[in-house]
């Protein structure tokens, strides 16, 4: 199928994924920094990062759709519909990558290995998530739900 036939352009998918990446990166970085700084076990650090990625990802989406006049409850439902799959894919990929880099989780926040691994993991997650978002938007799912509220 061409982009025109399925209704989703690569540009739209990239923009949606960049939006998702912003929230995920804020939560992911904050979780990794806090977990590492407080000496949490690697599993606890990963869980903290994932939770914060969802919180910030949903929060950024809600911030945008609340401006369209939706209630908090309705905005949360839109965020769930728009971002859950995208954030989940991004979090699975970026956490797998960072856990697979030898020593990255134990490197500490002052280490170049820690920061470069985190950056690399987010780049890989972005690349993997763009086609997922393109597929979803082309079917009226994911960020297509958010765009419907930005135009009202």
mmCIF file with all atom_site columns, C-alpha atoms in Angstrom:
data_model
loop_
_atom_site.group_PDB
_atom_site.id
_atom_site.type_symbol
_atom_site.label_atom_id
_atom_site.label_alt_id
_atom_site.label_comp_id
_atom_site.label_asym_id
_atom_site.label_entity_id
_atom_site.label_seq_id
_atom_site.pdbx_PDB_ins_code
_atom_site.Cartn_x
_atom_site.Cartn_y
_atom_site.Cartn_z
_atom_site.occupancy
_atom_site.B_iso_or_equiv
_atom_site.pdbx_formal_charge
_atom_site.auth_seq_id
_atom_site.auth_comp_id
_atom_site.auth_asym_id
_atom_site.auth_atom_id
_atom_site.pdbx_PDB_model_num
ATOM 1   C CA . UNK A 1 1   ? 0.000   0.000  0.000  1.00 0.00 ? 1   UNK A CA 1
ATOM 2   C CA . UNK A 1 2   ? 1.100   3.518  -0.638 1.00 0.00 ? 2   UNK A CA 1
ATOM 3   C CA . UNK A 1 3   ? 1.032   6.193  2.018  1.00 0.00 ? 3   UNK A CA 1
ATOM 4   C CA . UNK A 1 4   ? -1.982  7.790  0.341  1.00 0.00 ? 4   UNK A CA 1
ATOM 5   C CA . UNK A 1 5   ? -3.987  4.561  0.379  1.00 0.00 ? 5   UNK A CA 1
ATOM 6   C CA . UNK A 1 6   ? -3.553  3.857  4.087  1.00 0.00 ? 6   UNK A CA 1
ATOM 7   C CA . UNK A 1 7   ? -3.803  7.492  5.156  1.00 0.00 ? 7   UNK A CA 1
ATOM 8   C CA . UNK A 1 8   ? -0.555  7.729  7.077  1.00 0.00 ? 8   UNK A CA 1
ATOM 9   C CA . UNK A 1 9   ? 2.558   9.460  5.857  1.00 0.00 ? 9   UNK A CA 1
ATOM 10  C CA . UNK A 1 10  ? 6.029   8.738  7.157  1.00 0.00 ? 10  UNK A CA 1
ATOM 11  C CA . UNK A 1 11  ? 6.208   12.392 8.181  1.00 0.00 ? 11  UNK A CA 1
ATOM 12  C CA . UNK A 1 12  ? 3.116   12.048 10.366 1.00 0.00 ? 12  UNK A CA 1
ATOM 13  C CA . UNK A 1 13  ? 4.477   8.833  11.890 1.00 0.00 ? 13  UNK A CA 1
ATOM 14  C CA . UNK A 1 14  ? 7.825   10.493 12.618 1.00 0.00 ? 14  UNK A CA 1
ATOM 15  C CA . UNK A 1 15  ? 6.113   13.487 14.248 1.00 0.00 ? 15  UNK A CA 1
ATOM 16  C CA . UNK A 1 16  ? 3.918   11.211 16.381 1.00 0.00 ? 16  UNK A CA 1
ATOM 17  C CA . UNK A 1 17  ? 6.940   9.139  17.392 1.00 0.00 ? 17  UNK A CA 1
ATOM 18  C CA . UNK A 1 18  ? 8.960   12.249 18.256 1.00 0.00 ? 18  UNK A CA 1
ATOM 19  C CA . UNK A 1 19  ? 6.080   13.345 20.491 1.00 0.00 ? 19  UNK A CA 1
ATOM 20  C CA . UNK A 1 20  ? 6.069   9.929  22.140 1.00 0.00 ? 20  UNK A CA 1
ATOM 21  C CA . UNK A 1 21  ? 9.860   9.952  22.402 1.00 0.00 ? 21  UNK A CA 1
ATOM 22  C CA . UNK A 1 22  ? 9.763   13.267 24.274 1.00 0.00 ? 22  UNK A CA 1
ATOM 23  C CA . UNK A 1 23  ? 7.599   11.909 27.076 1.00 0.00 ? 23  UNK A CA 1
ATOM 24  C CA . UNK A 1 24  ? 9.373   8.553  27.088 1.00 0.00 ? 24  UNK A CA 1
ATOM 25  C CA . UNK A 1 25  ? 12.806  10.138 27.172 1.00 0.00 ? 25  UNK A CA 1
ATOM 26  C CA . UNK A 1 26  ? 11.912  12.433 30.076 1.00 0.00 ? 26  UNK A CA 1
ATOM 27  C CA . UNK A 1 27  ? 10.576  9.507  32.095 1.00 0.00 ? 27  UNK A CA 1
ATOM 28  C CA . UNK A 1 28  ? 13.263  7.075  30.987 1.00 0.00 ? 28  UNK A CA 1
ATOM 29  C CA . UNK A 1 29  ? 16.160  9.411  31.746 1.00 0.00 ? 29  UNK A CA 1
ATOM 30  C CA . UNK A 1 30  ? 14.657  10.513 35.053 1.00 0.00 ? 30  UNK A CA 1
ATOM 31  C CA . UNK A 1 31  ? 14.021  6.900  36.074 1.00 0.00 ? 31  UNK A CA 1
ATOM 32  C CA . UNK A 1 32  ? 17.504  5.743  35.087 1.00 0.00 ? 32  UNK A CA 1
ATOM 33  C CA . UNK A 1 33  ? 19.151  8.693  36.837 1.00 0.00 ? 33  UNK A CA 1
ATOM 34  C CA . UNK A 1 34  ? 17.107  8.279  40.024 1.00 0.00 ? 34  UNK A CA 1
ATOM 35  C CA . UNK A 1 35  ? 17.468  4.501  40.108 1.00 0.00 ? 35  UNK A CA 1
ATOM 36  C CA . UNK A 1 36  ? 21.200  4.664  39.503 1.00 0.00 ? 36  UNK A CA 1
ATOM 37  C CA . UNK A 1 37  ? 21.773  7.556  41.899 1.00 0.00 ? 37  UNK A CA 1
ATOM 38  C CA . UNK A 1 38  ? 19.839  5.805  44.685 1.00 0.00 ? 38  UNK A CA 1
ATOM 39  C CA . UNK A 1 39  ? 21.563  2.496  44.035 1.00 0.00 ? 39  UNK A CA 1
ATOM 40  C CA . UNK A 1 40  ? 18.360  0.638  43.157 1.00 0.00 ? 40  UNK A CA 1
ATOM 41  C CA . UNK A 1 41  ? 18.604  -2.863 41.731 1.00 0.00 ? 41  UNK A CA 1
ATOM 42  C CA . UNK A 1 42  ? 18.663  -2.860 37.920 1.00 0.00 ? 42  UNK A CA 1
ATOM 43  C CA . UNK A 1 43  ? 15.168  -4.375 37.724 1.00 0.00 ? 43  UNK A CA 1
ATOM 44  C CA . UNK A 1 44  ? 13.761  -1.677 40.027 1.00 0.00 ? 44  UNK A CA 1
ATOM 45  C CA . UNK A 1 45  ? 15.479  1.008  37.963 1.00 0.00 ? 45  UNK A CA 1
ATOM 46  C CA . UNK A 1 46  ? 13.949  -0.352 34.760 1.00 0.00 ? 46  UNK A CA 1
ATOM 47  C CA . UNK A 1 47  ? 10.477  -0.515 36.338 1.00 0.00 ? 47  UNK A CA 1
ATOM 48  C CA . UNK A 1 48  ? 10.824  3.059  37.636 1.00 0.00 ? 48  UNK A CA 1
ATOM 49  C CA . UNK A 1 49  ? 11.893  4.237  34.177 1.00 0.00 ? 49  UNK A CA 1
ATOM 50  C CA . UNK A 1 50  ? 8.960   2.516  32.504 1.00 0.00 ? 50  UNK A CA 1
ATOM 51  C CA . UNK A 1 51  ? 6.427   3.925  34.979 1.00 0.00 ? 51  UNK A CA 1
ATOM 52  C CA . UNK A 1 52  ? 7.812   7.443  34.588 1.00 0.00 ? 52  UNK A CA 1
ATOM 53  C CA . UNK A 1 53  ? 7.878   7.116  30.786 1.00 0.00 ? 53  UNK A CA 1
ATOM 54  C CA . UNK A 1 54  ? 4.168   6.312  30.784 1.00 0.00 ? 54  UNK A CA 1
ATOM 55  C CA . UNK A 1 55  ? 3.416   9.122  33.253 1.00 0.00 ? 55  UNK A CA 1
ATOM 56  C CA . UNK A 1 56  ? 5.268   11.741 31.214 1.00 0.00 ? 56  UNK A CA 1
ATOM 57  C CA . UNK A 1 57  ? 4.075   10.339 27.866 1.00 0.00 ? 57  UNK A CA 1
ATOM 58  C CA . UNK A 1 58  ? 0.424   10.410 28.902 1.00 0.00 ? 58  UNK A CA 1
ATOM 59  C CA . UNK A 1 59  ? 0.921   13.755 30.625 1.00 0.00 ? 59  UNK A CA 1
ATOM 60  C CA . UNK A 1 60  ? 2.249   15.455 27.495 1.00 0.00 ? 60  UNK A CA 1
ATOM 61  C CA . UNK A 1 61  ? -0.628  14.129 25.420 1.00 0.00 ? 61  UNK A CA 1
ATOM 62  C CA . UNK A 1 62  ? -3.184  15.148 28.027 1.00 0.00 ? 62  UNK A CA 1
ATOM 63  C CA . UNK A 1 63  ? -1.695  18.630 28.198 1.00 0.00 ? 63  UNK A CA 1
ATOM 64  C CA . UNK A 1 64  ? -2.307  19.049 24.485 1.00 0.00 ? 64  UNK A CA 1
ATOM 65  C CA . UNK A 1 65  ? -5.838  17.645 24.347 1.00 0.00 ? 65  UNK A CA 1
ATOM 66  C CA . UNK A 1 66  ? -6.973  19.449 27.495 1.00 0.00 ? 66  UNK A CA 1
ATOM 67  C CA . UNK A 1 67  ? -6.484  22.668 25.523 1.00 0.00 ? 67  UNK A CA 1
ATOM 68  C CA . UNK A 1 68  ? -9.211  21.484 23.147 1.00 0.00 ? 68  UNK A CA 1
ATOM 69  C CA . UNK A 1 69  ? -11.693 21.633 26.024 1.00 0.00 ? 69  UNK A CA 1
ATOM 70  C CA . UNK A 1 70  ? -11.858 17.978 27.033 1.00 0.00 ? 70  UNK A CA 1
ATOM 71  C CA . UNK A 1 71  ? -12.353 17.037 30.670 1.00 0.00 ? 71  UNK A CA 1
ATOM 72  C CA . UNK A 1 72  ? -9.440  15.432 32.518 1.00 0.00 ? 72  UNK A CA 1
ATOM 73  C CA . UNK A 1 73  ? -11.188 12.067 32.346 1.00 0.00 ? 73  UNK A CA 1
ATOM 74  C CA . UNK A 1 74  ? -11.801 12.339 28.594 1.00 0.00 ? 74  UNK A CA 1
ATOM 75  C CA . UNK A 1 75  ? -8.249  13.599 28.006 1.00 0.00 ? 75  UNK A CA 1
ATOM 76  C CA . UNK A 1 76  ? -6.875  10.610 29.916 1.00 0.00 ? 76  UNK A CA 1
ATOM 77  C CA . UNK A 1 77  ? -8.927  8.236  27.744 1.00 0.00 ? 77  UNK A CA 1
ATOM 78  C CA . UNK A 1 78  ? -7.552  9.918  24.619 1.00 0.00 ? 78  UNK A CA 1
ATOM 79  C CA . UNK A 1 79  ? -3.998  9.610  25.978 1.00 0.00 ? 79  UNK A CA 1
ATOM 80  C CA . UNK A 1 80  ? -4.520  5.911  26.712 1.00 0.00 ? 80  UNK A CA 1
ATOM 81  C CA . UNK A 1 81  ? -5.852  5.293  23.211 1.00 0.00 ? 81  UNK A CA 1
ATOM 82  C CA . UNK A 1 82  ? -3.209  7.415  21.525 1.00 0.00 ? 82  UNK A CA 1
ATOM 83  C CA . UNK A 1 83  ? -0.041  6.477  23.376 1.00 0.00 ? 83  UNK A CA 1
ATOM 84  C CA . UNK A 1 84  ? -0.238  3.091  25.061 1.00 0.00 ? 84  UNK A CA 1
ATOM 85  C CA . UNK A 1 85  ? 1.065   0.971  22.181 1.00 0.00 ? 85  UNK A CA 1
ATOM 86  C CA . UNK A 1 86  ? 3.658   3.533  21.119 1.00 0.00 ? 86  UNK A CA 1
ATOM 87  C CA . UNK A 1 87  ? 5.035   3.978  24.643 1.00 0.00 ? 87  UNK A CA 1
ATOM 88  C CA . UNK A 1 88  ? 4.981   0.236  25.296 1.00 0.00 ? 88  UNK A CA 1
ATOM 89  C CA . UNK A 1 89  ? 6.959   -0.540 22.126 1.00 0.00 ? 89  UNK A CA 1
ATOM 90  C CA . UNK A 1 90  ? 9.391   2.265  22.841 1.00 0.00 ? 90  UNK A CA 1
ATOM 91  C CA . UNK A 1 91  ? 9.913   1.147  26.453 1.00 0.00 ? 91  UNK A CA 1
ATOM 92  C CA . UNK A 1 92  ? 10.381  -2.513 25.585 1.00 0.00 ? 92  UNK A CA 1
ATOM 93  C CA . UNK A 1 93  ? 12.971  -1.667 22.954 1.00 0.00 ? 93  UNK A CA 1
ATOM 94  C CA . UNK A 1 94  ? 14.913  1.003  24.827 1.00 0.00 ? 94  UNK A CA 1
ATOM 95  C CA . UNK A 1 95  ? 15.073  -0.990 28.050 1.00 0.00 ? 95  UNK A CA 1
ATOM 96  C CA . UNK A 1 96  ? 16.143  -4.164 26.249 1.00 0.00 ? 96  UNK A CA 1
ATOM 97  C CA . UNK A 1 97  ? 18.896  -2.226 24.497 1.00 0.00 ? 97  UNK A CA 1
ATOM 98  C CA . UNK A 1 98  ? 20.222  -0.537 27.631 1.00 0.00 ? 98  UNK A CA 1
ATOM 99  C CA . UNK A 1 99  ? 20.107  -3.787 29.625 1.00 0.00 ? 99  UNK A CA 1
ATOM 100 C CA . UNK A 1 100 ? 21.992  -5.567 26.832 1.00 0.00 ? 100 UNK A CA 1
ATOM 101 C CA . UNK A 1 101 ? 24.864  -3.051 26.762 1.00 0.00 ? 101 UNK A CA 1
ATOM 102 C CA . UNK A 1 102 ? 27.490  -4.578 29.041 1.00 0.00 ? 102 UNK A CA 1
ATOM 103 C CA . UNK A 1 103 ? 27.990  -2.449 32.166 1.00 0.00 ? 103 UNK A CA 1
ATOM 104 C CA . UNK A 1 104 ? 25.556  0.304  31.170 1.00 0.00 ? 104 UNK A CA 1
ATOM 105 C CA . UNK A 1 105 ? 23.159  -0.200 34.072 1.00 0.00 ? 105 UNK A CA 1
ATOM 106 C CA . UNK A 1 106 ? 26.006  -0.264 36.576 1.00 0.00 ? 106 UNK A CA 1
ATOM 107 C CA . UNK A 1 107 ? 28.037  2.558  35.029 1.00 0.00 ? 107 UNK A CA 1
ATOM 108 C CA . UNK A 1 108 ? 26.644  5.413  37.130 1.00 0.00 ? 108 UNK A CA 1
ATOM 109 C CA . UNK A 1 109 ? 25.347  8.815  36.136 1.00 0.00 ? 109 UNK A CA 1
ATOM 110 C CA . UNK A 1 110 ? 28.818  10.321 35.786 1.00 0.00 ? 110 UNK A CA 1
ATOM 111 C CA . UNK A 1 111 ? 29.859  7.737  33.193 1.00 0.00 ? 111 UNK A CA 1
ATOM 112 C CA . UNK A 1 112 ? 29.888  8.317  29.457 1.00 0.00 ? 112 UNK A CA 1
ATOM 113 C CA . UNK A 1 113 ? 28.862  4.662  29.039 1.00 0.00 ? 113 UNK A CA 1
ATOM 114 C CA . UNK A 1 114 ? 25.656  5.307  30.985 1.00 0.00 ? 114 UNK A CA 1
ATOM 115 C CA . UNK A 1 115 ? 24.658  8.348  28.913 1.00 0.00 ? 115 UNK A CA 1
ATOM 116 C CA . UNK A 1 116 ? 25.746  6.992  25.527 1.00 0.00 ? 116 UNK A CA 1
ATOM 117 C CA . UNK A 1 117 ? 23.907  3.723  26.159 1.00 0.00 ? 117 UNK A CA 1
ATOM 118 C CA . UNK A 1 118 ? 20.789  5.609  27.166 1.00 0.00 ? 118 UNK A CA 1
ATOM 119 C CA . UNK A 1 119 ? 20.990  7.820  24.068 1.00 0.00 ? 119 UNK A CA 1
ATOM 120 C CA . UNK A 1 120 ? 21.595  4.807  21.826 1.00 0.00 ? 120 UNK A CA 1
ATOM 121 C CA . UNK A 1 121 ? 18.666  2.927  23.385 1.00 0.00 ? 121 UNK A CA 1
ATOM 122 C CA . UNK A 1 122 ? 16.297  5.842  22.717 1.00 0.00 ? 122 UNK A CA 1
ATOM 123 C CA . UNK A 1 123 ? 17.471  6.144  19.101 1.00 0.00 ? 123 UNK A CA 1
ATOM 124 C CA . UNK A 1 124 ? 16.901  2.432  18.485 1.00 0.00 ? 124 UNK A CA 1
ATOM 125 C CA . UNK A 1 125 ? 13.487  2.655  20.159 1.00 0.00 ? 125 UNK A CA 1
ATOM 126 C CA . UNK A 1 126 ? 12.542  5.608  17.944 1.00 0.00 ? 126 UNK A CA 1
ATOM 127 C CA . UNK A 1 127 ? 13.558  3.761  14.757 1.00 0.00 ? 127 UNK A CA 1
ATOM 128 C CA . UNK A 1 128 ? 11.557  0.666  15.748 1.00 0.00 ? 128 UNK A CA 1
ATOM 129 C CA . UNK A 1 129 ? 8.490   2.645  16.857 1.00 0.00 ? 129 UNK A CA 1
ATOM 130 C CA . UNK A 1 130 ? 8.067   4.859  13.747 1.00 0.00 ? 130 UNK A CA 1
ATOM 131 C CA . UNK A 1 131 ? 6.687   2.034  11.547 1.00 0.00 ? 131 UNK A CA 1
ATOM 132 C CA . UNK A 1 132 ? 4.414   0.894  14.389 1.00 0.00 ? 132 UNK A CA 1
ATOM 133 C CA . UNK A 1 133 ? 2.957   4.405  14.655 1.00 0.00 ? 133 UNK A CA 1
ATOM 134 C CA . UNK A 1 134 ? 2.634   4.678  10.870 1.00 0.00 ? 134 UNK A CA 1
ATOM 135 C CA . UNK A 1 135 ? 0.657   1.435  10.791 1.00 0.00 ? 135 UNK A CA 1
ATOM 136 C CA . UNK A 1 136 ? -1.584  2.530  13.676 1.00 0.00 ? 136 UNK A CA 1
ATOM 137 C CA . UNK A 1 137 ? -2.240  6.051  12.360 1.00 0.00 ? 137 UNK A CA 1
ATOM 138 C CA . UNK A 1 138 ? -3.064  4.598  8.941  1.00 0.00 ? 138 UNK A CA 1
ATOM 139 C CA . UNK A 1 139 ? -5.843  2.640  10.641 1.00 0.00 ? 139 UNK A CA 1
ATOM 140 C CA . UNK A 1 140 ? -7.200  5.576  12.656 1.00 0.00 ? 140 UNK A CA 1
ATOM 141 C CA . UNK A 1 141 ? -5.528  4.423  15.875 1.00 0.00 ? 141 UNK A CA 1
ATOM 142 C CA . UNK A 1 142 ? -2.723  5.813  18.027 1.00 0.00 ? 142 UNK A CA 1
ATOM 143 C CA . UNK A 1 143 ? -1.923  9.446  17.443 1.00 0.00 ? 143 UNK A CA 1
ATOM 144 C CA . UNK A 1 144 ? -4.749  9.706  14.903 1.00 0.00 ? 144 UNK A CA 1
ATOM 145 C CA . UNK A 1 145 ? -6.998  9.864  17.984 1.00 0.00 ? 145 UNK A CA 1
ATOM 146 C CA . UNK A 1 146 ? -5.093  12.896 19.293 1.00 0.00 ? 146 UNK A CA 1
ATOM 147 C CA . UNK A 1 147 ? -5.162  14.705 15.961 1.00 0.00 ? 147 UNK A CA 1
ATOM 148 C CA . UNK A 1 148 ? -8.948  14.517 15.932 1.00 0.00 ? 148 UNK A CA 1
ATOM 149 C CA . UNK A 1 149 ? -8.968  16.647 19.096 1.00 0.00 ? 149 UNK A CA 1
ATOM 150 C CA . UNK A 1 150 ? -6.398  19.180 17.917 1.00 0.00 ? 150 UNK A CA 1
ATOM 151 C CA . UNK A 1 151 ? -8.647  20.243 15.058 1.00 0.00 ? 151 UNK A CA 1
ATOM 152 C CA . UNK A 1 152 ? -11.721 21.027 17.160 1.00 0.00 ? 152 UNK A CA 1
#
